[in-house]
XYZ file of N, CA and C in Angstrom:
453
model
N 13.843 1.169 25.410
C 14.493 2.435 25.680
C 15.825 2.167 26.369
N 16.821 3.148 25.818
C 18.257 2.182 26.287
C 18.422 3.926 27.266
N 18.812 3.365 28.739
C 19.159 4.075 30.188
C 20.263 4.785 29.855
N 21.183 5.647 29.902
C 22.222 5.994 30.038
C 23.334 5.237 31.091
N 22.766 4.910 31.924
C 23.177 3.861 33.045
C 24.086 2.537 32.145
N 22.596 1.674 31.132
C 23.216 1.020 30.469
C 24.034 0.902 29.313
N 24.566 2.531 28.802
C 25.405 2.752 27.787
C 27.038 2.524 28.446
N 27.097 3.055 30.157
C 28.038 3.054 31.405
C 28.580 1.861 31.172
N 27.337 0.461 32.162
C 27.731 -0.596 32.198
C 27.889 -1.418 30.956
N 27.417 -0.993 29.976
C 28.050 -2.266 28.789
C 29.273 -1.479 28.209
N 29.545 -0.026 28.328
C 31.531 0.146 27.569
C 32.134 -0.410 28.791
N 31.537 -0.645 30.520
C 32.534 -0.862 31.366
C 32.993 -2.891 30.874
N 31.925 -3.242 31.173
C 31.986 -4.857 30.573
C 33.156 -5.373 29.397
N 32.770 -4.248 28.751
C 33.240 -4.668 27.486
C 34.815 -4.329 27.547
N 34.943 -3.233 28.497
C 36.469 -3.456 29.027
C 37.034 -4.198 29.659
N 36.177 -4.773 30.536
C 36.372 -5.774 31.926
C 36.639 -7.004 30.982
N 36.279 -7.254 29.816
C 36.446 -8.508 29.025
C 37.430 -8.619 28.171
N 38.109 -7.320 28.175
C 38.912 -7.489 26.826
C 40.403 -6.918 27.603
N 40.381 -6.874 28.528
C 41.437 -6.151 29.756
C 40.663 -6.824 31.251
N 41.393 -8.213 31.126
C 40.842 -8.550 32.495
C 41.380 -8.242 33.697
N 42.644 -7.682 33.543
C 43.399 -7.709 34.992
C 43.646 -6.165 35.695
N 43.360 -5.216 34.343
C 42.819 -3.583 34.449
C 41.383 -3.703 35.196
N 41.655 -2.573 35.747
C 40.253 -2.166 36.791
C 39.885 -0.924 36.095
N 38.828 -1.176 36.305
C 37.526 -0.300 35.493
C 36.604 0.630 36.690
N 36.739 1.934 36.738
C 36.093 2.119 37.246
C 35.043 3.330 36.475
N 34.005 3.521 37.163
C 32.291 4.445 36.882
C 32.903 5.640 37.444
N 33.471 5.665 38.787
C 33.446 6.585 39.619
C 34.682 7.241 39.691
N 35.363 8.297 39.303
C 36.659 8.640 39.739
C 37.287 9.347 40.751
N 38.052 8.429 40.675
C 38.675 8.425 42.354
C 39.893 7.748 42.521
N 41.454 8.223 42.013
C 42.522 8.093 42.044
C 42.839 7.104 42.839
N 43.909 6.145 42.698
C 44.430 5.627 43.981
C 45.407 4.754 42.847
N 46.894 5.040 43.740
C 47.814 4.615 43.267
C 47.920 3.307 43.103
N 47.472 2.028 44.409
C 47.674 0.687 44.323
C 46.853 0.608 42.520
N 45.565 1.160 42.744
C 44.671 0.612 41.346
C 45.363 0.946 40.297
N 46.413 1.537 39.715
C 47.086 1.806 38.897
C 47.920 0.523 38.009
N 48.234 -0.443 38.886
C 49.817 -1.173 38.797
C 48.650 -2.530 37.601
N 47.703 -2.675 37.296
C 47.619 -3.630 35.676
C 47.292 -2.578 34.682
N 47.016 -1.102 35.011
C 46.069 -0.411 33.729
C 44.971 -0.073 35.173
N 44.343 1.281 34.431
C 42.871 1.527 35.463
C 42.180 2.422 34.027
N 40.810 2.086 34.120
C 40.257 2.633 33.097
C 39.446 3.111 34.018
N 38.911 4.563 33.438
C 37.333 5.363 34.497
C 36.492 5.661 32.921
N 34.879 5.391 33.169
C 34.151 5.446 31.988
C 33.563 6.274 32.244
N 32.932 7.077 31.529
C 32.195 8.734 31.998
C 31.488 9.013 30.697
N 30.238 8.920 31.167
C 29.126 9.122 29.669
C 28.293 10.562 29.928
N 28.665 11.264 29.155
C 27.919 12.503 29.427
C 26.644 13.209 28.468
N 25.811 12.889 28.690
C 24.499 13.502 27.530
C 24.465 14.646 27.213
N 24.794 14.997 25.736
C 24.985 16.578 25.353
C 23.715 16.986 24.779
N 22.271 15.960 24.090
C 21.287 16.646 23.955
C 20.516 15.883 23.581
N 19.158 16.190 23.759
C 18.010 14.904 23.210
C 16.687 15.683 22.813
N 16.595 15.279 21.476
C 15.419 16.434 20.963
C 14.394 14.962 20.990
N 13.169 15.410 20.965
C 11.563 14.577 20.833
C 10.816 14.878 19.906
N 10.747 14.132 19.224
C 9.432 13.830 18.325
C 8.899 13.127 18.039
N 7.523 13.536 17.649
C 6.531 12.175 18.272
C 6.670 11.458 19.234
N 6.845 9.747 18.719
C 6.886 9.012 19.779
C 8.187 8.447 19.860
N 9.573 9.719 19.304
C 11.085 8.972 19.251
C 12.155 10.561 19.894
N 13.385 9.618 20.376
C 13.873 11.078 21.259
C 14.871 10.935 20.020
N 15.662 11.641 19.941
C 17.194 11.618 19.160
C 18.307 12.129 20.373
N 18.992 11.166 20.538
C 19.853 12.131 21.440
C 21.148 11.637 20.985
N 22.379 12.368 21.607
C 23.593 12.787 21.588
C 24.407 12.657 22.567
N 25.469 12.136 22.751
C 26.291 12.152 23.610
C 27.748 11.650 23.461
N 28.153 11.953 24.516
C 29.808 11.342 24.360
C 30.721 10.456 25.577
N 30.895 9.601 25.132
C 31.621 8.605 26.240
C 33.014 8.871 26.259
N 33.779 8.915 27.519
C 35.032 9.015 27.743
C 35.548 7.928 27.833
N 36.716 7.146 27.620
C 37.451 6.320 28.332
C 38.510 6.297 28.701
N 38.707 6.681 29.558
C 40.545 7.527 30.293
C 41.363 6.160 30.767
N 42.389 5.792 30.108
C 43.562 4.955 30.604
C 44.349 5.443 31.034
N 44.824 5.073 32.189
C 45.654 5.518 33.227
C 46.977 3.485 33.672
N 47.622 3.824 33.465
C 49.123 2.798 33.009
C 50.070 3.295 34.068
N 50.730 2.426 34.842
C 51.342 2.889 35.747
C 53.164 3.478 34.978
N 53.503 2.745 34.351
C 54.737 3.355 33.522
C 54.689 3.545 31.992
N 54.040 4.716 31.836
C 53.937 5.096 30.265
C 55.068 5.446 29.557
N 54.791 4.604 28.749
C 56.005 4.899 27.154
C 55.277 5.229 26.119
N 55.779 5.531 25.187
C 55.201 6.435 23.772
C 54.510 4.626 23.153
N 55.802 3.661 23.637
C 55.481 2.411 22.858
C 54.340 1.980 23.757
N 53.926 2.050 24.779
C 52.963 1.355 25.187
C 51.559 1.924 24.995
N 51.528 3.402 24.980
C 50.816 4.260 24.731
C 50.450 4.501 22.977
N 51.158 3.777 22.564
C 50.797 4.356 21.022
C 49.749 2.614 20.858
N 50.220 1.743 21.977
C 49.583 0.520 21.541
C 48.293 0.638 22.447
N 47.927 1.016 23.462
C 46.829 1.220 23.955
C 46.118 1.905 23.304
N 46.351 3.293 22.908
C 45.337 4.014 21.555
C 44.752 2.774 20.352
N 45.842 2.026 19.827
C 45.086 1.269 18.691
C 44.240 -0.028 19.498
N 44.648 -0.387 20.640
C 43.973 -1.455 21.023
C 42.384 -0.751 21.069
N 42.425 0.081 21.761
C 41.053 0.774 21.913
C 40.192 1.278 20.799
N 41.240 1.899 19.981
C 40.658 2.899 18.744
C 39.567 0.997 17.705
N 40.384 -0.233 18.077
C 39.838 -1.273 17.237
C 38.618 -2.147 17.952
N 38.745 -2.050 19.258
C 37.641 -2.571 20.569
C 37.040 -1.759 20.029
N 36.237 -0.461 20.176
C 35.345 0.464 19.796
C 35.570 1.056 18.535
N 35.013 0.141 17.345
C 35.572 0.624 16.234
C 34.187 1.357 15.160
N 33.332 0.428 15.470
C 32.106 1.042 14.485
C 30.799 1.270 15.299
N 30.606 0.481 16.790
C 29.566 0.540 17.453
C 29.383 0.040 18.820
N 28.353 0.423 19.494
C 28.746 -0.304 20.596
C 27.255 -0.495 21.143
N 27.242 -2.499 21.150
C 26.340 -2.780 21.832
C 25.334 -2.785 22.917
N 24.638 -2.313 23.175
C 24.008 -1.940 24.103
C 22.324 -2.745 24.514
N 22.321 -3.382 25.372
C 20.653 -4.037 25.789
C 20.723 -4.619 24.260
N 21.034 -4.910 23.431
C 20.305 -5.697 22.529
C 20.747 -5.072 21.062
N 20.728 -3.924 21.283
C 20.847 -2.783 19.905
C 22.756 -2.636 19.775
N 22.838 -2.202 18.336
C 24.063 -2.073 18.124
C 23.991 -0.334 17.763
N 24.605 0.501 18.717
C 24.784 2.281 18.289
C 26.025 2.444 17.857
N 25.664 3.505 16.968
C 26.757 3.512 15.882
C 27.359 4.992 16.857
N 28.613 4.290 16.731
C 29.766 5.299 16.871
C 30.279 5.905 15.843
N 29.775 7.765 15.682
C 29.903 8.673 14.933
C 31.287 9.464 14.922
N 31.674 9.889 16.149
C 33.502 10.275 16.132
C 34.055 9.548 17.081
N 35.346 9.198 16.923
C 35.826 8.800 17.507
C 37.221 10.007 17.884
N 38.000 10.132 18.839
C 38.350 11.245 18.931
C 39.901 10.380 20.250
N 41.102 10.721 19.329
C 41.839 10.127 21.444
C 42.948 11.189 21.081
N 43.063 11.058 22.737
C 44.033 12.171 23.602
C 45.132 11.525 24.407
N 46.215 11.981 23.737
C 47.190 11.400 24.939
C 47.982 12.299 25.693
N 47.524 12.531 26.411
C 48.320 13.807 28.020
C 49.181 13.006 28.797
N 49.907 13.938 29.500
C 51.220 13.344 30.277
C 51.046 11.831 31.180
N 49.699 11.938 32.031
C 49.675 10.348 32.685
C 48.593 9.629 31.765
N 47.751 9.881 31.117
C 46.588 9.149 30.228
C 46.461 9.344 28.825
N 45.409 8.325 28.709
C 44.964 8.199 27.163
C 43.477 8.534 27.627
N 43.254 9.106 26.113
C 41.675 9.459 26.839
C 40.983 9.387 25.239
N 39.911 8.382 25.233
C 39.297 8.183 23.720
C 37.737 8.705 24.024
N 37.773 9.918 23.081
C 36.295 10.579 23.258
C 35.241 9.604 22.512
N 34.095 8.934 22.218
C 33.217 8.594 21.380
C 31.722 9.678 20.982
N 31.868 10.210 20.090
C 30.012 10.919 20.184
C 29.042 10.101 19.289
N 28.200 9.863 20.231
C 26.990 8.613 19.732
C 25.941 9.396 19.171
N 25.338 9.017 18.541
C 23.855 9.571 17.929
C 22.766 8.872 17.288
N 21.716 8.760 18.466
C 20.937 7.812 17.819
C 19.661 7.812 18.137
N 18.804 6.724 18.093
C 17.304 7.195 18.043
C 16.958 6.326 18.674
N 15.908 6.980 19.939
C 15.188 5.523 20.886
C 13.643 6.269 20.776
N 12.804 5.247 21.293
C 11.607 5.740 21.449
C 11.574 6.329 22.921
N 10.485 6.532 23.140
C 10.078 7.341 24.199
C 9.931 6.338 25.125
N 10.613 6.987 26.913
C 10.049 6.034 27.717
C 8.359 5.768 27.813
N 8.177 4.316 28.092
C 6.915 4.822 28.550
C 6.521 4.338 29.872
N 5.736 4.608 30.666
C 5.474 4.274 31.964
C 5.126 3.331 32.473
N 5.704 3.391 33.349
C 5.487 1.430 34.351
C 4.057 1.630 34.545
N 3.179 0.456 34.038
C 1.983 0.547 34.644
C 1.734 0.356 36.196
N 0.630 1.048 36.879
C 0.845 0.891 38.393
C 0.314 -0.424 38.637
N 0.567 -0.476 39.537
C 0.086 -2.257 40.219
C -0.976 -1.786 41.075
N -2.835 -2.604 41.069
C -3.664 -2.223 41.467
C -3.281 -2.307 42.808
N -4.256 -0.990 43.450
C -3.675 -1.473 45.173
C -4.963 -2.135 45.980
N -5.779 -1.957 46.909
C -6.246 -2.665 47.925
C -7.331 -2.249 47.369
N -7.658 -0.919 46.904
C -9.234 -0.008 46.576
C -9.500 -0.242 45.216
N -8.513 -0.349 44.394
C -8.719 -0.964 42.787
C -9.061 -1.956 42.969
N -8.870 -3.105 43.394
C -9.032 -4.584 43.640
C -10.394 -4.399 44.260
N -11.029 -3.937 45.404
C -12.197 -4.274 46.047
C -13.290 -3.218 45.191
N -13.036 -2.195 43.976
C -13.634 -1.622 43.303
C -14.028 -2.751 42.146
N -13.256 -3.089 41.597
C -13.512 -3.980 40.579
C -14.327 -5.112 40.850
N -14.190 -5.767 41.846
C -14.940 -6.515 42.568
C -16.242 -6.471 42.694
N -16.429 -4.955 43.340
C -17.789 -4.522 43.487
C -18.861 -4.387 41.704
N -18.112 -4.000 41.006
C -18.410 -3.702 39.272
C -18.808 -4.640 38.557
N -17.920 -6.033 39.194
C -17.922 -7.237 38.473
C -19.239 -8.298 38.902
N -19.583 -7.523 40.642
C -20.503 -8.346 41.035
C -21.949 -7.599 40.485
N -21.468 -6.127 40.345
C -22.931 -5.450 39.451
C -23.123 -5.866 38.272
N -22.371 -6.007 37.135
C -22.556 -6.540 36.296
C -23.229 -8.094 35.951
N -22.459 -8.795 36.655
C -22.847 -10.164 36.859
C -24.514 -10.673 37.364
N -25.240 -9.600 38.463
C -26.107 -9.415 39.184
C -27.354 -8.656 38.045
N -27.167 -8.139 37.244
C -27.590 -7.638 36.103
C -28.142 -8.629 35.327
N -27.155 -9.355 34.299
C -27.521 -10.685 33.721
C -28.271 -11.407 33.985
């Protein structure tokens, strides 16, 4: 089952690797020094997840906002294609490859902003089994010595 958490940290990685000296951030929160290589903020937002059976389908859309401390049309028209080709058909995640369905970019007065909407199919979480505690353990015990005592 792939987290939403880990859809976050693998587009942040995958920026952090392909733009090493840009800062990446989860959380947004302006600040001029972080500006001066590139600052990217990643923002994954879940628009819907239907269930059936034992599989969810869900939906969503990832942001990736570039923020460039002196924007030009030329630097800005090259950050759109650098990105639009980094995220071009899918994006790896825990193991699985999800297919990126639109791709969508925006360029406003200080940023670039590339929408992605994902759509895809996981199974259902399923639950951590509990770890026996002190009364499971001395129950079983007791069961194992009835049984045994039986024989």
């Amino acid at each position: 089952m792939i987290q939403y958490v880990d859809l976050l940290y693998s587009v942040s990685k995958t920026l952090k690797e392909n733009y090493p000296k840009a800062k990446v951030r989860v959380n947004k929160k302006k600040s001029e020094t972080e500006i001066e290589n590139g600052l990217f903020y990643v923002i994954v937002s879940p628009l819907e997840s239907k269930t059936a059976f034992n599989r969810r389908e869900k939906l969503l859309n990832i942001y990736i906002e570039y923020i460039e401390e002196v924007k030009t049309q030329e630097s800005s028209l090259k950050a759109q294609q650098e990105l639009e080709e980094l995220f071009d058909e899918y994006i790896e995640v825990s193991g699985r490859c999800l297919p990126i369905n639109n791709k969508r970019l925006v360029d406003n007065y200080d940023n670039i902003t590339l929408q992605m909407t994902l759509k895809y199919y996981d199974s259902k979480g399923e639950k951590p089994q509990e770890t026996p505690d002190a009364t499971y353990t001395a129950l079983m015990k007791l069961l194992h010595l009835r049984v045994n005592a039986e024989d």
